[in-house]
Coordinates of C-alpha atoms in Angstrom, one line a residue:
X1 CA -37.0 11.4 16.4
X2 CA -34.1 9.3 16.4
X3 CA -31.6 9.6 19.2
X4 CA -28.4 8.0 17.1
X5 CA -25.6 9.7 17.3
X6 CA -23.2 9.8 14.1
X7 CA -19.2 8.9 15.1
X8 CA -17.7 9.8 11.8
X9 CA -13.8 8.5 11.7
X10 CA -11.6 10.1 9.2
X11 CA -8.2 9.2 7.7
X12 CA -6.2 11.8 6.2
X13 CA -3.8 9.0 4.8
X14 CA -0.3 9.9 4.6
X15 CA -0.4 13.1 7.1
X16 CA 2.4 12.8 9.5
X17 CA 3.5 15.9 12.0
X18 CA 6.7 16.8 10.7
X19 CA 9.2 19.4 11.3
X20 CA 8.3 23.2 10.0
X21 CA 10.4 23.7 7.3
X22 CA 10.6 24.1 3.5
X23 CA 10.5 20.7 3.7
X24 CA 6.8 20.0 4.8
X25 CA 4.2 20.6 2.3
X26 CA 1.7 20.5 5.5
X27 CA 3.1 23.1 7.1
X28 CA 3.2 25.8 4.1
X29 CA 0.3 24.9 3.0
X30 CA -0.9 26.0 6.5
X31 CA -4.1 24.3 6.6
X32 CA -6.8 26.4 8.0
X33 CA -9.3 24.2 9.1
X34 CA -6.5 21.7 10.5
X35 CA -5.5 24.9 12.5
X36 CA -8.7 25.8 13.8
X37 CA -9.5 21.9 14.9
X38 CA -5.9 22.0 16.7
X39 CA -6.9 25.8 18.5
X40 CA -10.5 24.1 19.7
X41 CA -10.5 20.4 19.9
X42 CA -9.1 17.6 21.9
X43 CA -5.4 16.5 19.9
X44 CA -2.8 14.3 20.4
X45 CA -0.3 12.1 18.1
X46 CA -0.1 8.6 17.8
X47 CA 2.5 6.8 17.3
X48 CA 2.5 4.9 13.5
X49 CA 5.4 3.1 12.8
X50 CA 7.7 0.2 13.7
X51 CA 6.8 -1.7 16.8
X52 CA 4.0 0.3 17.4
X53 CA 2.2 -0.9 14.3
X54 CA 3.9 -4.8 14.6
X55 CA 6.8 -3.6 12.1
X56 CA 10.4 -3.8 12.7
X57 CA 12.2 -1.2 14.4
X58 CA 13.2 2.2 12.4
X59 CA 10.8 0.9 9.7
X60 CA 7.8 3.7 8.4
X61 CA 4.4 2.6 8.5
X62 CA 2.0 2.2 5.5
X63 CA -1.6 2.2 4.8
X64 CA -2.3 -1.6 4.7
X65 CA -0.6 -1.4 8.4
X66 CA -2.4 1.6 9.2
X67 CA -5.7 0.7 9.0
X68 CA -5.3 -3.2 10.1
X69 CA -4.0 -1.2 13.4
X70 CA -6.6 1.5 13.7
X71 CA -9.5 -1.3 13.4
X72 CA -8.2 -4.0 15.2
X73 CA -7.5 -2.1 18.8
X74 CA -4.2 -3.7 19.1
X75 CA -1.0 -5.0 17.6
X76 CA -0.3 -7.1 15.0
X77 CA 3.2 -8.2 14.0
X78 CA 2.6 -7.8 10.3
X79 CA 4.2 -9.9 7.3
X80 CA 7.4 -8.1 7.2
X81 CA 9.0 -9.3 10.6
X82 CA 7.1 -12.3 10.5
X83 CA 8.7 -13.7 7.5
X84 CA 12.1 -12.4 8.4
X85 CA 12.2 -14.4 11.5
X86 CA 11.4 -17.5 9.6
X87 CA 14.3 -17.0 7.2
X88 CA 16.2 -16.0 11.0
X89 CA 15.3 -19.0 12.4
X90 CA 15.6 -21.2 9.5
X91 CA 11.7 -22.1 9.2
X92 CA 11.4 -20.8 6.1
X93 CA 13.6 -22.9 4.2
X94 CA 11.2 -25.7 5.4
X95 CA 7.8 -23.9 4.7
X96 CA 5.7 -26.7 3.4
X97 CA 4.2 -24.3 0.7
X98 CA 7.5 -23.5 -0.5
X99 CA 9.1 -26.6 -0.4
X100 CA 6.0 -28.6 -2.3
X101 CA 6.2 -25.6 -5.6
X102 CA 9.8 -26.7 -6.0
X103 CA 9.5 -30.1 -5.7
X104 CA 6.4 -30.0 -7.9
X105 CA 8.6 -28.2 -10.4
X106 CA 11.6 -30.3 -10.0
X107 CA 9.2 -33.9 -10.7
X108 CA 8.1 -32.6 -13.6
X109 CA 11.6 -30.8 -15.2
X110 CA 10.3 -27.3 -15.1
X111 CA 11.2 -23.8 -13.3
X112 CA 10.8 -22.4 -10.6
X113 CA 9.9 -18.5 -10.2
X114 CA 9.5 -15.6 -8.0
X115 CA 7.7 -12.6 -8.9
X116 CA 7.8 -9.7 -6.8
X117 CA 8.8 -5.9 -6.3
X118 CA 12.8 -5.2 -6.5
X119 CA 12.6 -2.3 -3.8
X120 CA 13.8 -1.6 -0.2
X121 CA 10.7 0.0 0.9
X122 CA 9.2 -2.8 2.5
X123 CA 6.0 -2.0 2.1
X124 CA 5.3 -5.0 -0.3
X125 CA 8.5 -7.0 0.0
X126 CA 11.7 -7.1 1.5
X127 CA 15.3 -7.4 0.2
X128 CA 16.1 -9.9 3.3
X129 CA 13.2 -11.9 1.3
X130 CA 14.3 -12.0 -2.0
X131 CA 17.7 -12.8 -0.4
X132 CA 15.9 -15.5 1.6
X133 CA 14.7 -17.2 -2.2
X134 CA 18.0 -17.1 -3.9
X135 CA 19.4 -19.2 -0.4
X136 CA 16.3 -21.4 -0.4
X137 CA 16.8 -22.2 -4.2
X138 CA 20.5 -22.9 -3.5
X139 CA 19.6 -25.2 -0.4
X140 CA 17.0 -26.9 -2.8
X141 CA 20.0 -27.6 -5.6
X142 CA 17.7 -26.2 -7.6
X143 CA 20.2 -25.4 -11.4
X144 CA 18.0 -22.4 -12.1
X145 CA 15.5 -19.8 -10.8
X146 CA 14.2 -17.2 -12.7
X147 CA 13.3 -14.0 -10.7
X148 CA 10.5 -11.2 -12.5
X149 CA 11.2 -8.0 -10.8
X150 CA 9.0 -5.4 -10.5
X151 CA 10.8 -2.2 -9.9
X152 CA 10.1 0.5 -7.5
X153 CA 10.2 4.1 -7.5
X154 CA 7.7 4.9 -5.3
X155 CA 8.5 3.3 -1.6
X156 CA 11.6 3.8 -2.5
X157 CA 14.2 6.6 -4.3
X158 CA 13.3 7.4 -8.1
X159 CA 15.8 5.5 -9.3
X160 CA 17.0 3.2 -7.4
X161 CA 16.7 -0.2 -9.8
X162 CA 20.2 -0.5 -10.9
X163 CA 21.7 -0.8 -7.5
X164 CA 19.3 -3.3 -6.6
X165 CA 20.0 -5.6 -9.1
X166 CA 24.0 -5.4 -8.1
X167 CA 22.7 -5.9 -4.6
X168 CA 20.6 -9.3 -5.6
X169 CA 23.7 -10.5 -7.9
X170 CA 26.0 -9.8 -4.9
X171 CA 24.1 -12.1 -2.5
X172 CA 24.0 -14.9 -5.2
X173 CA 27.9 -14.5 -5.5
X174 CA 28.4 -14.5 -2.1
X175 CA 26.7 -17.6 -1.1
X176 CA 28.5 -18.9 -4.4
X177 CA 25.0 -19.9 -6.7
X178 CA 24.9 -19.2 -10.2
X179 CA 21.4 -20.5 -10.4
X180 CA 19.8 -16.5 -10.6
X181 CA 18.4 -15.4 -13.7
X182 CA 16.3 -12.5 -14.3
X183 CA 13.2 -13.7 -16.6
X184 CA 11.2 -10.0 -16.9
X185 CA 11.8 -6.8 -15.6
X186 CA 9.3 -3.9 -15.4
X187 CA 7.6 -1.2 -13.3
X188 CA 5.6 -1.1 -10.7
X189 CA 2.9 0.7 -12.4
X190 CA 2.2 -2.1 -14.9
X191 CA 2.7 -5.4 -12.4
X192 CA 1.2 -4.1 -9.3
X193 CA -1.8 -2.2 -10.3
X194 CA -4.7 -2.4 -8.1
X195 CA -7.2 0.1 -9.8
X196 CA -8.7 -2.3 -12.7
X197 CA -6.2 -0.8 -15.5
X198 CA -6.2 -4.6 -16.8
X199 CA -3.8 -3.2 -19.7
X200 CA -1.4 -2.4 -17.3
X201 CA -1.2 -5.9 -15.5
X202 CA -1.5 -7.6 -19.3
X203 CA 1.7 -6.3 -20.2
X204 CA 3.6 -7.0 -17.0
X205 CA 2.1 -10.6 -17.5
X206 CA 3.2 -10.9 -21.9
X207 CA 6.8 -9.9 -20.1
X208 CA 6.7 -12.6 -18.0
X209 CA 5.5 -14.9 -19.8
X210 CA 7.5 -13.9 -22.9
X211 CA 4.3 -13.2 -25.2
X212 CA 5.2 -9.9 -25.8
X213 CA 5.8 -9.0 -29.8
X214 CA 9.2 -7.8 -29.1
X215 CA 11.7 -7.4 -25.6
X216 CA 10.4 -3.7 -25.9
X217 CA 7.4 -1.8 -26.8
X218 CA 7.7 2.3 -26.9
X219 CA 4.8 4.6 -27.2
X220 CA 2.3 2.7 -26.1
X221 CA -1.0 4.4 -24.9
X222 CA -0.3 3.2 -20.9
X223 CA 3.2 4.6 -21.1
X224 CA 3.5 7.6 -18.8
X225 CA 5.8 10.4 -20.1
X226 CA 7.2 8.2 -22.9
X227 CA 7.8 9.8 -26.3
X228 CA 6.8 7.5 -29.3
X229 CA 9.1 9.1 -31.6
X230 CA 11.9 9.0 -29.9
X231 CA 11.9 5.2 -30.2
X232 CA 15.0 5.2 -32.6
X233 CA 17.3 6.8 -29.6
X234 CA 17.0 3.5 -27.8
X235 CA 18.8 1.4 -30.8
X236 CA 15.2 -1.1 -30.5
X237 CA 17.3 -3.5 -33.0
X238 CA 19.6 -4.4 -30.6
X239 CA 17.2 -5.2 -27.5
X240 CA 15.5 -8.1 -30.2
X241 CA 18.5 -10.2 -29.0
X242 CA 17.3 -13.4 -27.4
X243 CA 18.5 -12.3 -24.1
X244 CA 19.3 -8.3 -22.6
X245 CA 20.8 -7.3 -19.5
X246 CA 18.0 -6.1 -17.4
X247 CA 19.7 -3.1 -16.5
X248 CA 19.8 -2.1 -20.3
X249 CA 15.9 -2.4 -20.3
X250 CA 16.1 0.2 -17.0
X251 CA 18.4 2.7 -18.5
X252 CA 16.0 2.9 -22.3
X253 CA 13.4 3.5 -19.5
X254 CA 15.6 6.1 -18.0
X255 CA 16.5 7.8 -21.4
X256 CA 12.6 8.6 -22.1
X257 CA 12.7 10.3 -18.8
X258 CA 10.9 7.2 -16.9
X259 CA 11.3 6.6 -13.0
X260 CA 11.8 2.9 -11.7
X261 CA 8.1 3.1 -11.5
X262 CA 7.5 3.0 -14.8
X263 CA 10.2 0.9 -16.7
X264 CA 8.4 -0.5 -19.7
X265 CA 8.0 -4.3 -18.4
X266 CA 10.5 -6.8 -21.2
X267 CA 11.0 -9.7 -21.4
X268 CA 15.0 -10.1 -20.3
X269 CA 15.1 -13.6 -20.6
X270 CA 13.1 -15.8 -23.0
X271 CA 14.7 -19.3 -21.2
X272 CA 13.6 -17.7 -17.7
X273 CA 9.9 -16.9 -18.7
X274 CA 7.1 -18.5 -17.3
X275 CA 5.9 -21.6 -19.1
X276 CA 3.5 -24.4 -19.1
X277 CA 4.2 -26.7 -15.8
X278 CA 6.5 -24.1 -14.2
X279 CA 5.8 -22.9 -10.6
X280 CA 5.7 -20.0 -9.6
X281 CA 5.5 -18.4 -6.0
X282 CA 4.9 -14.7 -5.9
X283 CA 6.7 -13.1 -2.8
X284 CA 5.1 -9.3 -2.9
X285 CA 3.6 -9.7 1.2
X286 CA 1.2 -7.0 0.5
X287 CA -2.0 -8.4 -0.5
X288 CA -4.1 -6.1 -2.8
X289 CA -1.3 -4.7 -5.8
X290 CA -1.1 -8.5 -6.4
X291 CA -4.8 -9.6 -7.0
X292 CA -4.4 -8.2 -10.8
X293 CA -1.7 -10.0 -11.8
X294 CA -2.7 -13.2 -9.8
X295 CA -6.1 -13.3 -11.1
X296 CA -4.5 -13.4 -14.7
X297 CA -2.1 -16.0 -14.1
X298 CA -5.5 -18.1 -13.2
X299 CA -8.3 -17.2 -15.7
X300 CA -6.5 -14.9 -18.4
X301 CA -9.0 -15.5 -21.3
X302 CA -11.5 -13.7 -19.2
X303 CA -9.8 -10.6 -18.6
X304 CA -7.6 -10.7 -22.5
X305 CA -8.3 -12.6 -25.5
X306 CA -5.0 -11.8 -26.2
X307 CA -3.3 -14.0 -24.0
X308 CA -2.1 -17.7 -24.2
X309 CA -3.7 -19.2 -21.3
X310 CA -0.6 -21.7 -19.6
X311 CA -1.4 -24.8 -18.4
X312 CA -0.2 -27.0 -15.0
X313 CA 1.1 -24.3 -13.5
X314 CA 1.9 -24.5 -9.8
X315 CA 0.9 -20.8 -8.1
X316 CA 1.9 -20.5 -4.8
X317 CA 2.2 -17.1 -2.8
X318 CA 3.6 -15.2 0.4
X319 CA 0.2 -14.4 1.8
X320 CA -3.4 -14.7 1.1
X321 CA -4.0 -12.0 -1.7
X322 CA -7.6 -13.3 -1.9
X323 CA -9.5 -16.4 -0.3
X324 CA -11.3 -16.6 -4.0
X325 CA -7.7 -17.4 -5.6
X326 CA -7.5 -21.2 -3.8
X327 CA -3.5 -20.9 -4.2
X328 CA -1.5 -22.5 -1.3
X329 CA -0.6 -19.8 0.7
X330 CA 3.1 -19.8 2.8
X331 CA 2.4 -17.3 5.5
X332 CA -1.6 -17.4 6.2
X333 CA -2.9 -14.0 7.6
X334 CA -3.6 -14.6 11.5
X335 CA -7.0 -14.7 12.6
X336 CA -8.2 -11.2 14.2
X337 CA -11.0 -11.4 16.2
X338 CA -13.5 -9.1 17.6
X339 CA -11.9 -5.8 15.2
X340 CA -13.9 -2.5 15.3
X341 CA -16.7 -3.4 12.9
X342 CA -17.5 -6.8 13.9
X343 CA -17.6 -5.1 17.7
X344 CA -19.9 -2.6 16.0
X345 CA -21.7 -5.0 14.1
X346 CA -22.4 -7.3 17.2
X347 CA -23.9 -4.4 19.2
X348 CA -26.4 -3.8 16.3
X349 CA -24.7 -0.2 15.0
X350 CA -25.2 0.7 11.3
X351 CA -21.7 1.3 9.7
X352 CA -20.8 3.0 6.3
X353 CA -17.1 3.1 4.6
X354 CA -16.3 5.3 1.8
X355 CA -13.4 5.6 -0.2
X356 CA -12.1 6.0 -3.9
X357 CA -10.5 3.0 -5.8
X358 CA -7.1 3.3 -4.3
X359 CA -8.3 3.5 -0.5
X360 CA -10.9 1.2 -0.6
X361 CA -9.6 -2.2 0.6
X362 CA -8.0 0.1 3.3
X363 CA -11.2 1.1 4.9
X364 CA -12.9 -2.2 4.6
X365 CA -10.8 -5.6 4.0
X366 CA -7.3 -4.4 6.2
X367 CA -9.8 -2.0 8.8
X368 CA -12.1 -5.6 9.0
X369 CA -8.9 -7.6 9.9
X370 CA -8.4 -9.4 6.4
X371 CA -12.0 -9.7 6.4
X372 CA -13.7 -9.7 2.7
X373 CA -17.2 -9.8 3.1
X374 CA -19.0 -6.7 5.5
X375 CA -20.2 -6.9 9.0
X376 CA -24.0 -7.4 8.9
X377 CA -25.4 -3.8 9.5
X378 CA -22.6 -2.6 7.3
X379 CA -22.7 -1.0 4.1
X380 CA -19.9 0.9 1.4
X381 CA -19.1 3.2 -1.1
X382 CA -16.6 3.1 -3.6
X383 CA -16.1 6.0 -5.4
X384 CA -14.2 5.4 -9.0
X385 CA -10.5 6.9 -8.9
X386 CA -9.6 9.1 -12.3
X387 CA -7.5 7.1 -14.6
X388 CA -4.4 9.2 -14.6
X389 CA -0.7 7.5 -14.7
X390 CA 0.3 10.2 -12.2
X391 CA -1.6 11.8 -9.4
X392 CA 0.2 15.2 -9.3
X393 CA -1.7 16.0 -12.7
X394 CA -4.9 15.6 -10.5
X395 CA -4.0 16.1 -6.4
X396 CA -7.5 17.0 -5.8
X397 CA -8.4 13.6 -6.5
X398 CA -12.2 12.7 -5.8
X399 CA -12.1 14.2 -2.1
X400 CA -15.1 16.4 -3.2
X401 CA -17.1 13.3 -4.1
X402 CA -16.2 11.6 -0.9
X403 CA -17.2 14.5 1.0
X404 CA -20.5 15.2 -0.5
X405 CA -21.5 11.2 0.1
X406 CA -20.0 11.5 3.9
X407 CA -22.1 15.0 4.2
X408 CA -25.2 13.3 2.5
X409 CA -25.1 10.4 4.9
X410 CA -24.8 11.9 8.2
X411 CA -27.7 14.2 7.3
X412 CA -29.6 11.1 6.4
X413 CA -28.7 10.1 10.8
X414 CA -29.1 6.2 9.4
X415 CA -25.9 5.5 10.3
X416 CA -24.0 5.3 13.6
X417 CA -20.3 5.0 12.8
X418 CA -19.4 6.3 9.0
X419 CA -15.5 5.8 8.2
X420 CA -13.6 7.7 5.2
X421 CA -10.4 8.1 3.6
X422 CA -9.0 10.8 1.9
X423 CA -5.9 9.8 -0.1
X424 CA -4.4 12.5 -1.9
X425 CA -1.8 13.4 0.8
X426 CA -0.3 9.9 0.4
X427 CA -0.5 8.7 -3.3
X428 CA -0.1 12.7 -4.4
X429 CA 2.9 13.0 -1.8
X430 CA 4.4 9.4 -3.6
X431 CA 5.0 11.4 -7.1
X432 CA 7.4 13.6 -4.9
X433 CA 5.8 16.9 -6.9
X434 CA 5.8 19.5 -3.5
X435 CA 3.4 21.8 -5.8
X436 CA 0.7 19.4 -6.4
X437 CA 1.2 18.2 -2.7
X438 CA 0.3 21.3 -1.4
X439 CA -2.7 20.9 -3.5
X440 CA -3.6 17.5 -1.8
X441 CA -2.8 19.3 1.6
X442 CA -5.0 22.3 0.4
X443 CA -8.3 19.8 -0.3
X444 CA -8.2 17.4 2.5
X445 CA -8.2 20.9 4.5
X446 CA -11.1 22.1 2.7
X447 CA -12.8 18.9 2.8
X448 CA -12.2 18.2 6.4
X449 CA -14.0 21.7 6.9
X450 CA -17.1 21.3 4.8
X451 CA -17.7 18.0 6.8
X452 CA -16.8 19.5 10.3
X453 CA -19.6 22.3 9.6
X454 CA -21.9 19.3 8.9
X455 CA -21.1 16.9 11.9
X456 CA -21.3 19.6 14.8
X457 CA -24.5 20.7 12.7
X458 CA -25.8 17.5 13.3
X459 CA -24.4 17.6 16.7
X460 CA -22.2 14.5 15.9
X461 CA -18.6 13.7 16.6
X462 CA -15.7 13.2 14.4
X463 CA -12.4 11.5 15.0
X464 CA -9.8 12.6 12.7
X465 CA -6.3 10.6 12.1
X466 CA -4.0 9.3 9.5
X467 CA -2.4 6.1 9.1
X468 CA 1.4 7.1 8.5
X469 CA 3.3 9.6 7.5
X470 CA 4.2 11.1 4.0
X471 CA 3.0 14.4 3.3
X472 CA 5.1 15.8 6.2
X473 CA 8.7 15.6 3.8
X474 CA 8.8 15.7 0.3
X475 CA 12.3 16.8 0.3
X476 CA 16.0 15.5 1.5
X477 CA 17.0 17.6 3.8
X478 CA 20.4 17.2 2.8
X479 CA 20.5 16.6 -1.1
X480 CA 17.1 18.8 -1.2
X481 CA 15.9 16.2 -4.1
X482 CA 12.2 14.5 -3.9
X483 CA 11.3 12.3 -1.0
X484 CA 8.8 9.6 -2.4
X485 CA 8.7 7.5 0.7
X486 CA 6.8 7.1 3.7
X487 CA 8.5 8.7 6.6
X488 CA 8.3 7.4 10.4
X489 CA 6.6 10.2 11.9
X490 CA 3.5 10.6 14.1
X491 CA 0.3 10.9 13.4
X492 CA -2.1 13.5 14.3
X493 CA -5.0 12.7 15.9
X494 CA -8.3 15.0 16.7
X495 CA -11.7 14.5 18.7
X496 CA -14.4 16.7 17.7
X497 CA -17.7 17.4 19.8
X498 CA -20.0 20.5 20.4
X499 CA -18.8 19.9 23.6
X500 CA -15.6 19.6 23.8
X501 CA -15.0 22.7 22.0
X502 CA -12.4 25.3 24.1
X503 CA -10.2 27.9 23.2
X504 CA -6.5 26.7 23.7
X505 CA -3.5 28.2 23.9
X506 CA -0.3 28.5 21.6
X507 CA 1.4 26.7 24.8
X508 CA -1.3 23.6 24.4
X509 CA -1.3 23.4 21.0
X510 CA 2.0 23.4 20.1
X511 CA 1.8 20.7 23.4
X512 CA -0.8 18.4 22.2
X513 CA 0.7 18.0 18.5
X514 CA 4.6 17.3 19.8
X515 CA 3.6 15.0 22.8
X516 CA 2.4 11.5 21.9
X517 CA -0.5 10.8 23.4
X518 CA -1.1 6.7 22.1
X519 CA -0.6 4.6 19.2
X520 CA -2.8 3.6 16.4
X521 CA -4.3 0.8 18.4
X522 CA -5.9 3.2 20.6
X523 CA -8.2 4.5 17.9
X524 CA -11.1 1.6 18.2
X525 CA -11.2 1.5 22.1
X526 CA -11.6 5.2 21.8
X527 CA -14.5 5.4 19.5
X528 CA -16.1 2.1 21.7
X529 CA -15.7 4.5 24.5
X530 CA -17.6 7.5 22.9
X531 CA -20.3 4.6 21.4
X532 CA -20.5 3.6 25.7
X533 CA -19.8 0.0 24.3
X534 CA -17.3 -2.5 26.4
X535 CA -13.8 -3.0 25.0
X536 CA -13.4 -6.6 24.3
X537 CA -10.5 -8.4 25.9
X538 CA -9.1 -8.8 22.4
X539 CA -8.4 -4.8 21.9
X540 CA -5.4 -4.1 23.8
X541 CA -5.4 -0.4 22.8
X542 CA -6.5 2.2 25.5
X543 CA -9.3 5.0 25.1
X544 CA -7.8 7.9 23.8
X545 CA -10.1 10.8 25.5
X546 CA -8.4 10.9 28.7
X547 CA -5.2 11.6 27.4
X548 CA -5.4 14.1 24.5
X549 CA -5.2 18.2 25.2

């Protein structure tokens, strides 16, 4: 009989310990299972946010961040503060990657561009960064740039687009350049999908390329909550002009009831597109809501026959979206050594990671330390994602699935460390719909029970965290409108054993959940430490089980 013992690691992404108020879908949803874990288990929080995760200070955590943090045992300054010191210091204006795409562009005649997310979330980009492009393009004497926005809506406030843009003019009128113009405009939805809607990516990419039929396309099948009839109401003739103000495009989007998430991508100007010989340097920092788009820059025939392939182009970007893409790469992901699996991997434990579509790279590429290919010994599951344009129409998402393949492999006892993710308290909490949050809140619960039942069955132990925080507010507390970011709260965090179970207190509960016990680092050491495998000198985190209640 084998004598493995199953660790199985859960994130509920997105499930932050917030206040307990109308506010916090977690709390009314009052969680039973969460409840009973808290009343009988080891629990703590961990910190999840700004220094303790390598971000800036004040600034929320995210799920790429999370789960780089939670496998690699200790801190890593992330992309975000990295690339804002280089524009602090002045380094960036002579990145080497940067500075050959303009001159590329400026020997042969042509444009440069930027494509990237409009948004102050910075989760994928940074206002300080786009500011940092309009200076470097000045400094370079360059006569023109063309920006191709993406706008936000989801790391950010609903509708938020229109201020942005006044903000980006403003900095280019401050530092007295003329050169900005916005070639495309269009939601986040379309440019940054990550869930193989190639549609959605093909019309972000006719915008910016300006092979689109017209500036604007209503009542499309992709278009989320966008009425075909009412097409008229938007006065189409007039937005046939050769060029629009991009804030027109974002107010039609606004008439048919559209967030900045969804903004029909246009072309705003046909001079600014991209064209043959351009270059073009995408600045989203966030790695996989770019891989789309990139990938049809560089082979669009084989994902659209529709598409005009363009030729010498010069693609650079922020950071490595994918090794596969070859593109010169500005800020190069730093090298993590020894992270959870490959110390798992090494010691000759059997790992399995399963996730849907929208978690996946979480749980594997960012957990691995930017790491592609799996450890040897490990294996994953990717479990399809429904194609719905908003996740409140579906909260449950495919927790039941994951669940059932989690339950199936620890029964199986082949594997020695399984790792999952549920998503639907994050991407459900993002549409800022508090009903079908508590929905999301309501299955993760259930889910986390059915597997619970199955791990101390099989006399396991499970580890349960998040990554950041979201769920915990979906309202202002002082406008009461929808809160669609990520908030800067702790995480919980919960050890579950046969033999660790006790009966607690309301003193120690309401103790363990309000006092932090670590940070995310402090994750991997832990489950080393319940595995009775050395810490490498590389993992700077410290074991959690000596410090949770």
């Amino acid at each position: 009989m084998s004598t493995r013992r199953t660790i199985v690691m859960v994130v509920m992404d997105g499930w932050g310990i917030g206040k307990k108020d109308d506010s916090n879908p977690i709390y009314i949803a009052n969680p039973k299972n969460i409840d009973y874990i808290k009343r009988h288990f080891p629990a703590g929080a961990l910190q999840a946010s700004s220094i303790a995760v390598g971000l800036p200070w004040n600034e929320e955590g995210n799920s790429e961040v999370g789960h780089l943090t939670l496998g690699a045992g200790r801190v890593i300054y992330q992309h975000f503060p990295r690339i804002s010191l280089a524009i602090k210091n002045g380094s960036f204006f002579e990145n080497k990657v940067l500075m050959e795409a303009i001159k590329v562009a400026k020997a042969k005649g042509k444009n440069v561009n930027f494509v990237g997310i409009l948004t102050e979330g910075n989760v994928h980009a940074a206002m300080d960064h786009v500011n940092g492009l309009i200076r470097l393009a000045q400094e370079a004497k360059l006569l023109r740039v063309n920006f191709h926005f993406f706008t936000d809506g989801k790391d950010g406030p609903p509708k938020n687009a229109l201020a942005l843009l006044d903000k980006v003019r403003a900095e280019a009128a401050k530092i007295g350049y003329d050169g900005v113009h916005i070639g495309s405009i269009g939601g986040r939805y379309y440019g940054m999908d990550r869930d193989q809607h190639w549609n959605r990516t093909e019309r972000a990419y006719m915008a910016i390329t300006g092979q689109n039929d017209t500036n604007i396309r209503m009542g499309t099948n992709d278009s989320p909550q966008v009425d075909a009839g009412g097409a008229e109401n938007l006065n189409i003739e007039r937005f046939k002009d050769l060029k629009i103000d991009p804030k027109e495009i974002i107010e039609a989007s606004y008439k048919q009831g559209l967030t900045d998430e969804f903004v029909e991508p246009k072309t705003a100007d046909p001079e600014g597109t991209v064209k043959d010989g351009d270059s073009v340097i995408f600045f989203n920092y966030r790695e996989d809501s770019m891989r789309q788009l990139v990938e049809m820059f560089l082979n669009p025939s084989a994902v659209s026959q529709a598409i005009s392939p363009l030729k010498d182009l010069h693609m650079a970007s922020f950071t490595e979206y994918s090794k596969k893409f070859g593109i010169p790469v500005a800020f190069p992901p730093e090298n993590v050594l020894n992270p959870l699996g490959s110390v798992l991997s090494e010691n000759g434990k059997v790992q399995l990671r399963i996730a849907e579509t929208n978690k996946y790279a979480h749980v594997t590429y960012f957990f691995n330390g930017f790491v592609e290919q799996p450890f040897p010994n490990e294996y994953r599951v990717l479990i399809p994602s429904q194609n719905v344009a908003r996740y409140d129409e579906f909260p449950e998402m495919m927790a039941k699935d994951i669940t059932a393949r989690a339950i199936e492999a620890v029964s199986e006892n082949a594997y020695d460390f399984i790792l999952i993710n549920y998503a639907n308290t994050d991407i459900v909490a993002h549409t800022g719909n508090f009903n079908a949050t508590l929905k999301a809140v309501a299955t993760v619960d259930e889910q986390i029970g059915k597997l619970m039942d199955e791990v101390l069955r099989a006399d396991g132990v499970m580890l349960i965290t998040s990554d950041h925080g979201n769920a915990e507010r979906l309202r202002d507390p002082v406008t009461g409108l929808p809160e669609t970011k990520h908030d800067s709260s702790a995480v919980p965090v919960y050890v579950i054993a046969n033999e660790l179970k006790k009966e607690k207190d309301n003193f120690e509960v309401e103790t363990s959940e309000h006092e932090v016990a670590g940070i995310l680092s402090d994750v991997a050491p832990t489950i080393l430490e319940l595995m009775g495998i050395p810490q490498p000198a590389e993992m700077t985190g410290v074991s959690l089980m000596k410090l949770l209640r």
